[in-house]
Amino acid sequence: MVEILDNELKGLTGNKTHDEARQGEAFAPAADLPNIFKKRFYIESYGCAMNFADSEVIASILQNEGFGATRNTEEADLIFINTCSIREKAEQTIRKRLSELKKVKKTNPGLLVGVLGCMAERLKSKLIEEEKLVDIVVGPDAYRTIPQLIEEAETGQKAVNVLLSREETYADISPIRLNSNGVTSFVSIMRGCNNMCSFCVVPFTRGRERSRPADSIIAECIELYEQGYKEITLLGQNVDSYHFIPVNGNDSEAVSFARLMERVALISPDLRVRFSTSHPKDITDEVLYTMAKYENICNYIHLPVQSGNTRVLQMMNRTYTREWYKAKVDRIREILPDCGISSDIIAGFCTETEKEHQDTLSIIEYSQFDLSYMYFYSERPGTLAARRYPDDIPLEVKKRRLAEIIELQNEISYQSNIKDLGKVFKVLIEGNSKKNENEWMGRNSASKVLVFPKGDYNLQKGDYVNVRVTDCSKGTLIGKVESLN
Ligand code: SAH
Ligand code: SF4
Ligand code: F3S
């Protein structure tokens, strides 16, 4: 989902990694805040969408305690960095940022610096030993205790809480939408992960999987819709395993992911629903048929394959084979013919041979992903792979294999865009295009970005409009308004 690609390879890809798009975004309310707060906090987020959603929960906790947000590190009394550990590079980026913050601390000796999120959970109090400027360390399940930890740190002690929980879902906390476009929003539906993919640090940093009560999810979605939001992305590391049984309820009252998605879709036909991420093993026909049934459930599935070779997939503990994954792609195309499919791919996993790497290339070709997030394997201490297998593929080989994967995927993404030329799509306008304020930017159901001239239509962000594709680049469809919705 996330980390920035190695700099040398960045130039090769038209596909943006999540981090390029979102890494290190500072969160602060759009409007200026009055000067009534006891202290001001600044929060910066790295990593996956779940971290960004968590920062909105953290902002809410802080605001309820009388703290105010600022966009400016110089103005802040508290600086929080919400961190990611998924690859070594992600942690290096954060360490670099922390060393930059030393300058801010010099000019403001009373400043407190807090490290939150996955790197906090992975390194625990070691982080305080290693990074002298850090005062507070908080893991993903301990955000409610941040106000107390601040008090503790104010007395000059270092404050740490990295306890993981089996229950915490922050269900009752209404996130503060910071830096929002007012049109699209994330809603967290579960936390943690039980899958134990051997390369992955997430089960260690985020703990056991738990589903947020369905009613609190629906209430948050309704509130967003009433505030004018038009698209909700249901978030979790593995959303298809969402399973909620009400307190004192029995199994017959269990809410599956398909049921939950249906309930969100029924809020209004004008509210789009997306979800991320799906583990291929858990995406059921029930989910696919529910997607087919509702026009406002977007035809887009992020279905990380990781590798195209069965032996490697087994070592990764992904629980499916090459053939099984291909059959899943076939099934999606059968039930949802226009569905966009994207993927995550890891190059150079432990012991991967050239032939096995070729299998990854051929499964990309077979699956015709519209987009992929592509990485080379980065060993994470403590994971199953780090304990069991040698990280034996030389860095140059990993990089070369990754470059081959990126080159192929870029070509397939471009071909996929070319196939859309002349088609008309219903687009939800998210805002101005980055390059030209006389153009709108929005997405179609399959999550492709469309850019088109505003013209004299008097459209606004949050409107739906039908756009005909007239041209394309590798990453974007270019079009013109065909008709109003
Ligand atoms: N829960 C999501 C993925 C979360 S991590 C899922 O299972 O789909 C996002 C992606 O980072 C993964 O899909 C994987 O491709 C990549 N990734 C995770 N650990 C990695 C590692 N140690 N080295 C390289 N890439 C990794
Ligand atoms: Fe990591 Fe696998 Fe869980 Fe995704 S499903 S978060 S890759 S362990
Ligand atoms: Fe990174 Fe943690 Fe997300 S390791 S990818 S921020 S769950």
XYZ file of C-alpha atoms and ligand atoms in Angstrom:
526
model
C 0.000 0.000 0.000
C 2.631 2.477 0.776
C 6.256 3.212 0.860
C 8.063 5.440 -1.611
C 10.026 3.517 -4.199
C 13.752 3.529 -4.215
C 14.835 6.862 -5.695
C 16.678 5.298 -8.584
C 13.557 3.485 -9.667
C 11.084 6.248 -9.041
C 11.724 7.769 -12.436
C 10.694 4.544 -14.121
C 7.171 4.465 -12.852
C 4.118 6.352 -13.908
C 2.224 4.610 -11.143
C 2.365 6.609 -7.981
C 3.074 4.788 -4.797
C 0.749 5.719 -1.960
C 3.635 7.455 -0.262
C 4.451 9.684 -3.169
C 0.919 10.875 -3.107
C 0.510 11.153 0.616
C 3.742 10.726 2.472
C 4.312 13.156 5.276
C 1.133 15.118 4.837
C 0.556 17.513 7.667
C -2.908 17.512 9.090
C -4.640 20.664 10.175
C -8.138 22.057 9.826
C -8.667 24.146 6.729
C -10.025 27.070 8.725
C -7.822 29.137 11.025
C -8.443 28.301 14.631
C -9.097 30.884 17.327
C -6.332 31.423 19.864
C -8.045 29.773 22.818
C -6.201 26.495 23.098
C -3.993 25.489 25.959
C -1.471 24.005 23.534
C -1.125 23.552 19.798
C -0.341 20.274 18.116
C 1.009 19.490 14.699
C 0.564 16.002 13.245
C 2.228 14.480 10.224
C 1.300 11.058 8.829
C 3.214 8.401 6.914
C 2.238 4.993 5.595
C -1.131 3.561 4.687
C -4.624 5.022 4.699
C -5.214 3.475 8.101
C -2.537 5.683 9.600
C -4.137 8.726 7.983
C -7.518 7.710 9.393
C -5.922 7.188 12.809
C -4.469 10.708 12.733
C -8.032 12.003 12.412
C -9.009 10.011 15.517
C -5.947 11.354 17.357
C -6.828 14.933 16.360
C -10.310 14.358 17.751
C -8.954 13.028 21.066
C -6.619 16.024 21.351
C -9.229 18.571 20.368
C -11.623 17.187 22.995
C -8.925 17.785 25.585
C -8.594 21.433 24.568
C -5.620 21.208 22.219
C -5.734 23.094 18.906
C -4.228 21.999 15.582
C -1.675 23.943 13.593
C -0.170 23.438 10.167
C 3.046 25.047 11.222
C 5.774 23.218 13.147
C 7.151 26.538 14.405
C 3.839 27.359 16.050
C 3.459 23.934 17.685
C 3.945 22.960 21.328
C 3.533 19.296 20.397
C 4.708 17.590 17.216
C 3.382 14.116 16.451
C 4.699 11.888 13.698
C 2.400 8.966 12.845
C 4.803 6.399 11.485
C 5.062 3.346 9.211
C 7.372 0.323 9.506
C 6.365 -1.631 6.442
C 9.773 -1.427 4.746
C 13.174 -0.292 5.958
C 12.982 2.745 3.693
C 9.786 3.903 5.416
C 11.574 3.919 8.758
C 14.611 5.686 7.278
C 12.352 8.457 5.967
C 10.947 8.944 9.459
C 14.378 8.995 11.089
C 15.422 11.679 8.603
C 12.340 13.701 9.471
C 13.069 13.348 13.178
C 16.580 14.685 12.674
C 15.135 17.699 10.802
C 12.882 18.351 13.783
C 15.924 18.826 16.000
C 16.223 22.308 14.501
C 12.659 23.127 15.548
C 13.337 21.883 19.068
C 16.399 24.154 19.307
C 14.256 27.221 18.684
C 11.525 25.955 21.042
C 13.030 24.027 23.966
C 9.561 23.403 25.507
C 8.471 21.489 22.418
C 7.401 17.863 22.939
C 7.888 15.351 20.121
C 5.749 12.225 19.946
C 6.186 9.187 17.715
C 2.932 7.337 17.055
C 1.875 4.361 14.958
C 3.653 1.292 13.689
C 7.276 2.307 14.214
C 6.422 3.303 17.796
C 4.889 -0.139 18.308
C 7.801 -1.977 16.700
C 10.610 -0.200 18.536
C 8.828 0.701 21.779
C 11.088 2.454 24.337
C 14.133 1.625 22.182
C 12.999 4.553 20.064
C 13.577 6.913 22.977
C 17.086 5.558 23.470
C 17.861 5.841 19.777
C 16.220 9.189 19.046
C 17.009 11.500 21.923
C 14.558 14.165 20.851
C 11.535 11.875 21.204
C 9.521 12.491 24.393
C 6.403 10.388 23.790
C 5.937 6.961 22.131
C 2.406 5.670 21.479
C 1.320 2.492 19.691
C -1.819 2.232 17.496
C -4.108 0.928 20.257
C -3.113 3.459 22.925
C -4.200 6.755 21.390
C -6.817 7.401 24.058
C -4.007 7.775 26.574
C -2.180 10.522 24.632
C -3.490 13.352 26.886
C -2.128 11.594 30.008
C 1.135 10.822 28.241
C 1.484 14.510 27.362
C 1.016 15.408 31.041
C 3.654 12.873 31.991
C 6.085 14.229 29.399
C 5.472 17.775 30.601
C 7.055 16.814 33.916
C 10.242 15.947 32.070
C 9.748 12.176 31.982
C 9.662 10.147 28.823
C 6.176 8.704 28.240
C 5.514 5.383 26.512
C 2.348 3.348 25.906
C 2.545 0.596 23.332
C -0.019 -1.821 24.731
C -1.981 -3.597 22.034
C -5.631 -4.398 22.594
C -8.033 -7.091 21.419
C -11.009 -4.745 21.562
C -10.035 -1.167 20.751
C -11.698 0.143 17.568
C -12.134 3.817 18.569
C -15.759 3.256 17.550
C -17.150 6.077 19.693
C -14.653 8.697 18.551
C -15.823 10.941 15.777
C -12.729 11.620 13.646
C -11.938 15.208 12.756
C -11.668 15.438 8.980
C -8.427 17.260 8.503
C -7.088 18.389 5.139
C -10.196 16.896 3.582
C -11.502 17.652 0.109
C -15.040 17.490 1.568
C -16.029 14.865 -1.037
C -14.218 11.612 -0.265
C -13.473 10.119 3.128
C -12.059 7.026 4.798
C -14.021 5.126 7.431
C -12.133 2.550 9.454
C -14.120 -0.696 9.858
C -11.581 -2.949 11.526
C -8.132 -2.942 13.032
C -5.216 -5.359 13.140
C -4.547 -8.410 11.009
C -4.542 -12.157 11.721
C -2.985 -13.247 8.461
C 0.701 -13.569 9.250
C 2.052 -13.164 5.730
C 5.665 -14.064 6.406
C 7.179 -10.822 5.047
C 4.838 -8.500 6.914
C 5.317 -6.498 10.089
C 1.671 -5.351 10.358
C 0.385 -8.200 12.597
C 3.135 -7.228 15.076
C 2.525 -3.485 14.928
C -1.258 -3.490 14.788
C -2.126 -6.608 16.731
C -5.054 -8.986 16.432
C -7.864 -8.407 14.019
C -11.094 -6.930 15.411
C -14.189 -5.553 13.725
C -15.739 -2.246 14.658
C -19.429 -2.378 15.631
C -21.546 -2.077 12.472
C -23.917 0.536 13.878
C -21.085 2.928 14.684
C -19.741 2.532 11.137
C -23.155 3.239 9.621
C -23.654 6.241 11.927
C -20.308 7.699 10.835
C -21.159 7.167 7.149
C -24.579 8.840 7.548
C -22.956 11.786 9.297
C -20.445 12.140 6.471
C -23.194 12.003 3.869
C -25.167 14.653 5.743
C -22.065 16.844 5.747
C -21.926 16.597 1.950
C -19.432 13.767 1.460
C -20.127 11.653 -1.627
C -17.683 8.783 -1.364
C -16.651 6.540 1.484
C -13.779 4.072 1.476
C -14.229 1.343 4.077
C -10.805 0.668 5.495
C -9.034 -2.305 7.000
C -5.949 -4.461 6.338
C -8.260 -7.224 5.214
C -11.793 -5.853 4.917
C -13.333 -9.068 3.593
C -12.801 -10.764 6.898
C -14.965 -8.137 8.633
C -17.270 -10.043 10.988
C -19.224 -8.368 13.718
C -21.537 -9.991 16.233
C -23.505 -7.542 18.413
C -23.020 -7.811 22.187
C -25.332 -10.575 23.480
C -26.165 -11.391 19.849
C -25.907 -14.830 18.313
C -24.283 -16.010 15.097
C -27.432 -15.364 13.079
C -27.026 -11.663 13.829
C -23.439 -11.583 12.557
C -22.694 -8.871 10.018
C -20.441 -9.936 7.142
C -18.436 -7.516 5.013
C -20.934 -7.878 2.143
C -23.820 -7.036 4.493
C -21.978 -4.055 5.927
C -21.158 -2.730 2.460
C -24.784 -3.150 1.445
C -25.934 -1.158 4.469
C -23.559 1.667 3.553
C -24.709 1.560 -0.083
C -28.326 1.846 1.039
C -27.680 5.165 2.820
C -28.161 6.899 -0.540
C -27.690 6.007 -4.217
C -25.750 9.285 -4.366
C -23.098 8.031 -1.955
C -20.324 5.977 -3.510
C -18.769 3.104 -1.581
C -15.238 1.769 -1.973
C -13.128 -0.534 0.173
C -9.490 -1.356 0.770
C -7.748 -3.806 1.113
C -8.960 -7.261 0.097
C -6.966 -10.395 0.733
C -7.622 -12.644 -2.303
C -8.431 -15.605 -0.028
C -11.326 -13.793 1.634
C -13.131 -12.015 -1.189
C -16.277 -14.058 -1.640
C -18.948 -14.348 -4.334
C -21.285 -12.703 -1.821
C -19.076 -9.590 -1.932
C -18.864 -9.678 -5.740
C -22.632 -10.093 -6.173
C -23.282 -7.282 -3.691
C -20.971 -5.077 -5.745
C -22.864 -6.026 -8.898
C -26.228 -5.305 -7.290
C -25.569 -1.677 -6.305
C -24.509 0.918 -8.839
C -23.018 3.078 -6.078
C -20.606 0.345 -4.918
C -17.591 1.120 -7.073
C -16.282 -1.477 -9.487
C -12.777 -1.525 -8.184
C -10.863 -4.124 -6.189
C -7.362 -3.856 -4.804
C -6.288 -7.499 -4.810
C -2.599 -7.800 -3.844
C -0.995 -10.815 -5.532
C 2.569 -10.325 -4.118
C 4.072 -13.044 -6.347
C 2.995 -15.136 -9.323
C 4.749 -18.299 -8.214
C 3.135 -20.921 -6.013
C 6.298 -21.924 -4.151
C 7.044 -18.273 -3.299
C 3.414 -17.654 -2.341
C 3.626 -20.592 0.022
C 6.773 -19.216 1.630
C 4.997 -15.893 1.937
C 2.153 -17.703 3.707
C -0.402 -16.147 1.374
C -2.537 -19.344 1.427
C -3.393 -19.321 -2.292
C -1.633 -20.681 -5.364
C -0.930 -19.091 -8.717
C -3.836 -20.970 -10.306
C -6.211 -20.064 -7.478
C -5.396 -16.364 -7.850
C -5.932 -16.505 -11.609
C -9.295 -18.187 -11.051
C -10.216 -15.383 -8.616
C -9.396 -12.761 -11.261
C -11.528 -14.716 -13.762
C -14.394 -14.832 -11.298
C -14.231 -11.064 -10.701
C -14.263 -10.411 -14.459
C -17.188 -12.815 -14.879
C -19.389 -11.191 -12.233
C -18.118 -7.606 -12.671
C -16.940 -7.249 -16.285
C -15.888 -3.577 -15.934
C -14.160 -3.950 -12.607
C -10.818 -2.202 -12.144
C -8.260 -4.441 -10.438
C -5.033 -3.261 -8.868
C -2.327 -5.113 -6.997
C 0.702 -5.054 -4.711
C 3.805 -6.901 -5.834
C 7.049 -7.805 -4.072
C 10.180 -8.446 -6.144
C 13.076 -10.574 -4.907
C 11.523 -12.349 -1.940
C 13.819 -14.859 -0.187
C 15.140 -17.591 -2.517
C 13.106 -16.357 -5.529
C 14.647 -17.695 -8.760
C 14.681 -15.990 -12.170
C 12.040 -18.432 -13.346
C 9.830 -17.634 -10.372
C 10.282 -13.929 -11.093
C 9.081 -14.640 -14.645
C 5.945 -16.148 -13.095
C 5.282 -12.805 -11.398
C 5.634 -11.027 -14.751
C 3.271 -13.483 -16.409
C 0.604 -13.210 -13.703
C 0.678 -9.404 -14.117
C 0.151 -9.948 -17.834
C -2.633 -12.461 -17.186
C -4.436 -10.331 -14.612
C -4.112 -7.074 -16.583
C -3.924 -4.951 -13.441
C -4.884 -1.340 -14.048
C -2.320 -0.278 -11.484
C 0.125 -1.850 -9.069
C 2.122 -0.768 -6.052
C 5.475 -2.425 -6.533
C 8.311 -2.952 -4.070
C 11.428 -4.986 -3.621
C 11.535 -7.214 -0.573
C 12.730 -5.527 2.585
C 13.409 -7.842 5.504
C 11.610 -6.770 8.676
C 13.062 -7.899 12.003
C 10.881 -10.327 13.924
C 8.699 -11.395 10.986
C 8.301 -15.061 10.071
C 10.398 -14.596 6.928
C 13.214 -12.895 8.848
C 13.312 -15.828 11.269
C 12.934 -18.607 8.729
C 14.456 -17.613 5.403
C 17.670 -16.024 4.170
C 17.290 -12.588 2.562
C 19.533 -13.899 -0.184
C 18.628 -11.986 -3.340
C 21.312 -9.318 -3.947
C 20.017 -5.740 -3.928
C 20.958 -5.152 -7.589
C 18.973 -8.249 -8.576
C 15.957 -7.137 -6.527
C 16.123 -3.723 -8.164
C 16.460 -5.147 -11.644
C 13.506 -7.490 -11.131
C 11.472 -4.621 -9.709
C 12.374 -2.438 -12.705
C 11.140 -5.203 -15.034
C 7.901 -5.481 -13.085
C 7.387 -1.702 -13.173
C 8.101 -1.498 -16.877
C 5.560 -4.213 -17.672
C 2.934 -2.796 -15.340
C 3.376 0.709 -16.787
C 2.772 -0.626 -20.274
C -0.332 -2.549 -19.141
C -1.658 0.531 -17.285
C -1.167 2.589 -20.441
C -2.905 -0.027 -22.602
C -5.756 -0.132 -20.106
C -6.139 3.651 -20.462
C -6.009 3.423 -24.258
C -8.892 0.911 -24.127
C -10.970 3.610 -22.407
C -10.601 6.137 -25.244
C -14.039 7.156 -26.534
C -15.887 5.707 -23.507
C -18.179 7.803 -21.313
C -17.802 7.498 -17.529
C -19.784 8.805 -14.593
C -17.230 10.840 -12.673
C -17.376 12.204 -9.137
C -15.626 15.583 -9.090
C -13.070 15.716 -6.245
C -11.642 19.184 -6.934
C -9.447 21.187 -9.274
C -6.881 19.338 -11.325
C -3.430 19.806 -9.813
C -1.996 21.375 -12.946
C -4.776 23.663 -14.103
C -7.524 25.301 -12.091
C -9.701 25.584 -15.181
C -9.938 21.795 -15.143
C -11.705 19.390 -12.810
C -10.233 16.172 -11.434
C -12.420 13.208 -10.498
C -12.596 9.432 -10.600
C -14.739 6.900 -12.355
C -16.160 3.834 -10.655
C -13.022 1.828 -11.492
C -10.967 4.451 -9.619
C -9.279 5.895 -12.699
C -8.427 9.579 -12.521
C -10.107 11.776 -15.149
C -9.180 15.385 -15.871
C -11.426 17.609 -17.981
C -12.079 21.313 -18.697
C -14.655 22.961 -16.442
C -16.314 24.773 -19.374
C -19.485 26.761 -18.650
C -21.363 24.020 -16.823
C -21.390 25.561 -13.372
C -20.321 22.275 -11.796
C -18.956 21.967 -8.275
C -16.800 19.490 -6.451
C -19.020 16.702 -5.164
C -21.096 16.697 -8.382
C -21.415 13.694 -10.653
C -20.922 14.313 -14.379
C -20.621 12.130 -17.465
C -17.251 12.548 -19.136
C -16.115 11.229 -22.528
C -12.471 10.150 -22.688
C -10.668 11.892 -25.545
C -7.024 11.313 -24.683
C -4.851 9.696 -22.044
C -1.420 9.585 -20.492
C 0.032 6.634 -18.547
C -1.606 7.702 -15.311
C -4.614 9.827 -16.301
C -7.606 9.863 -18.602
C -8.296 13.201 -20.263
C -11.834 14.019 -21.348
C -14.641 16.476 -21.881
C -18.096 16.778 -20.358
C -20.570 14.648 -22.321
C -23.672 15.348 -20.261
C -24.752 16.429 -16.809
C -25.986 13.831 -14.391
N -3.093 -5.672 4.196
C -2.708 -5.376 2.923
C -1.315 -4.877 2.688
C -0.618 -4.085 3.703
S 1.039 -3.721 3.407
C -2.862 -6.638 2.149
O -2.626 -7.703 2.630
O -3.153 -6.509 1.000
C 1.040 -3.137 1.756
C 1.949 -3.850 0.854
O 3.294 -3.641 1.210
C 1.802 -5.340 0.818
O 0.724 -5.755 0.051
C 3.115 -5.778 0.238
O 3.092 -5.780 -1.169
C 4.062 -4.691 0.694
N 4.959 -5.177 1.748
C 4.614 -5.579 2.982
N 5.702 -5.998 3.655
C 6.760 -5.843 2.821
C 8.162 -6.103 2.917
N 8.679 -6.626 4.018
N 8.953 -5.811 1.856
C 8.423 -5.293 0.729
N 7.112 -5.034 0.580
C 6.293 -5.306 1.598
Fe 0.361 -7.887 6.145
Fe -0.696 -10.026 5.022
Fe -1.999 -8.792 6.983
Fe -1.768 -7.623 4.619
S -2.880 -9.540 5.035
S -1.441 -6.678 6.584
S 0.244 -8.284 3.928
S -0.063 -9.878 7.148
Fe 2.743 1.029 7.526
Fe 1.535 0.349 9.707
Fe 0.137 0.896 7.582
S 3.404 -0.525 8.954
S 1.447 0.208 5.966
S 1.379 2.319 8.667
S -0.368 -0.612 9.101
